[in-house]
Amino acid sequence: MDRPIHHSSDTPTYVSDDESVVSDCESGVSGDEGTFSGAFLPAPQDGLRVRTRFVRSLLLNGLMPEVLSIAKNAHSSVMARARAQCFHIFARAAAELHEGRANVRFAWYGASGKEEIADIAQHGFGHAHCNGLRLSPLDCPLQRHAVKSSGVDSDGVRYLLLCSVIMGKTEVVPRGSNQRRPSSEEYDSGVDDLSAPKEYVIWSNRINTHVLPEYVLSFTLPSLKGNANIGGPLRPSSPWMPFPALISVLSKILRADQVAIIVKIRKDYTEMKISRHEMIQRVRNIAGDKLLVSIIRSFRAKKTPASFKANKGKQGQGERRARGQPVA
């Protein structure tokens, strides 16, 4: 488990267990502040440390990520500053409750895309995580709630949020548990394992007071193609198919009451009652990622132009002829 991070001011700083481990090849880090409309700004110094921990963890799992940018949350809007101040107030309160130890940690959140990142920066995490927000510890970015959970855009880019998290006193919450609140007032959050956690659980009523997005990291995994298997489920990213088309397919698979709820969720989004991020999370909770990924992949396959398929077929015939193999 990474060392607790104690913030002494309103501007948290990144604390690494080994801040000196920065190789020469890890110096090319740039911020992409334009992508998120000023919500995030370049983080040249902190960014190197974040990148080092991220790259090192994936290398240990046989993956070579290409980090494109690292930017720091500027907390530039009035509401963003209010959320940051609220976080520090709750951190101090947690410290008072637990003998001066708020147990603040860094943790990763795998986003569906840059749109979700921008939405979280502007509105917070919303209330879509009814069973609590699951996050992956700093040194476990490959876990199910980070890299494995990140969506892949058309350019093969993935996005992660690195957040400060007030853990306070933790209790064991088994993976897959439907527990929605602490088992008693004694506990503040949950982990899957007390000695070596790979999953943090922040209860829904504390998400926007105990979780503060600090950095956004964009990266690719050149060794993988799109949503290739990296040892766990991948979440569908948008935009991959029109929402009405998705509802049409889901209506043939899910129960009528589930489809009605999804239609209502979509209506709430179009009427600006909920954010896009919250809409996506609610649909995922109802349909499940496995079904959504299957539907979207099928839709994308059907949308492949016939001319492209024909060209691929001709290319394959040419290759067989070149090898002296028969052509059907």
Tab-separated table of C-alpha atoms in Angstrom, residues 7 10 82-98 100-104 164-169 188 202-203 205-212:
chain	number	residue	atom	x	y	z
A	7	HIS	CA	-1.980	17.721	2.746
A	10	ASP	CA	-5.254	23.753	-0.047
A	82	ALA	CA	-15.770	24.491	-3.403
A	83	ARG	CA	-15.384	20.717	-3.885
A	84	ALA	CA	-11.636	20.971	-3.190
A	85	GLN	CA	-12.245	22.956	-0.001
A	86	CYS	CA	-14.936	20.480	1.037
A	87	PHE	CA	-12.493	17.619	0.537
A	88	HIS	CA	-9.928	19.204	2.853
A	89	ILE	CA	-12.565	19.923	5.503
A	90	PHE	CA	-13.598	16.256	5.500
A	91	ALA	CA	-9.930	15.174	5.547
A	92	ARG	CA	-9.374	17.216	8.703
A	93	ALA	CA	-12.561	15.795	10.217
A	94	ALA	CA	-11.414	12.232	9.445
A	95	ALA	CA	-8.065	12.986	11.084
A	96	GLU	CA	-9.812	14.203	14.236
A	97	LEU	CA	-11.911	11.040	14.361
A	98	HIS	CA	-8.974	8.687	13.889
A	100	GLY	CA	-4.759	12.389	13.544
A	101	ARG	CA	-4.741	9.927	10.639
A	102	ALA	CA	-7.113	10.713	7.789
A	103	ASN	CA	-5.521	7.927	5.711
A	104	VAL	CA	-5.573	9.873	2.432
A	164	SER	CA	-6.885	11.800	-3.703
A	165	VAL	CA	-9.155	9.639	-1.563
A	166	ILE	CA	-10.022	9.946	2.140
A	167	MET	CA	-10.046	6.339	3.301
A	168	GLY	CA	-10.258	6.913	7.063
A	169	LYS	CA	-10.865	3.610	8.831
A	188	ASP	CA	-15.392	5.227	6.552
A	202	ILE	CA	-16.061	4.869	-1.370
A	203	TRP	CA	-19.728	4.858	-0.413
A	205	ASN	CA	-23.011	9.400	-0.053
A	206	ARG	CA	-19.319	10.313	0.283
A	207	ILE	CA	-18.072	10.212	-3.294
A	208	ASN	CA	-17.947	13.961	-3.868
A	209	THR	CA	-16.619	14.769	-0.386
A	210	HIS	CA	-14.023	12.002	-0.050
A	211	VAL	CA	-12.726	11.766	-3.642
A	212	LEU	CA	-10.866	14.654	-5.279
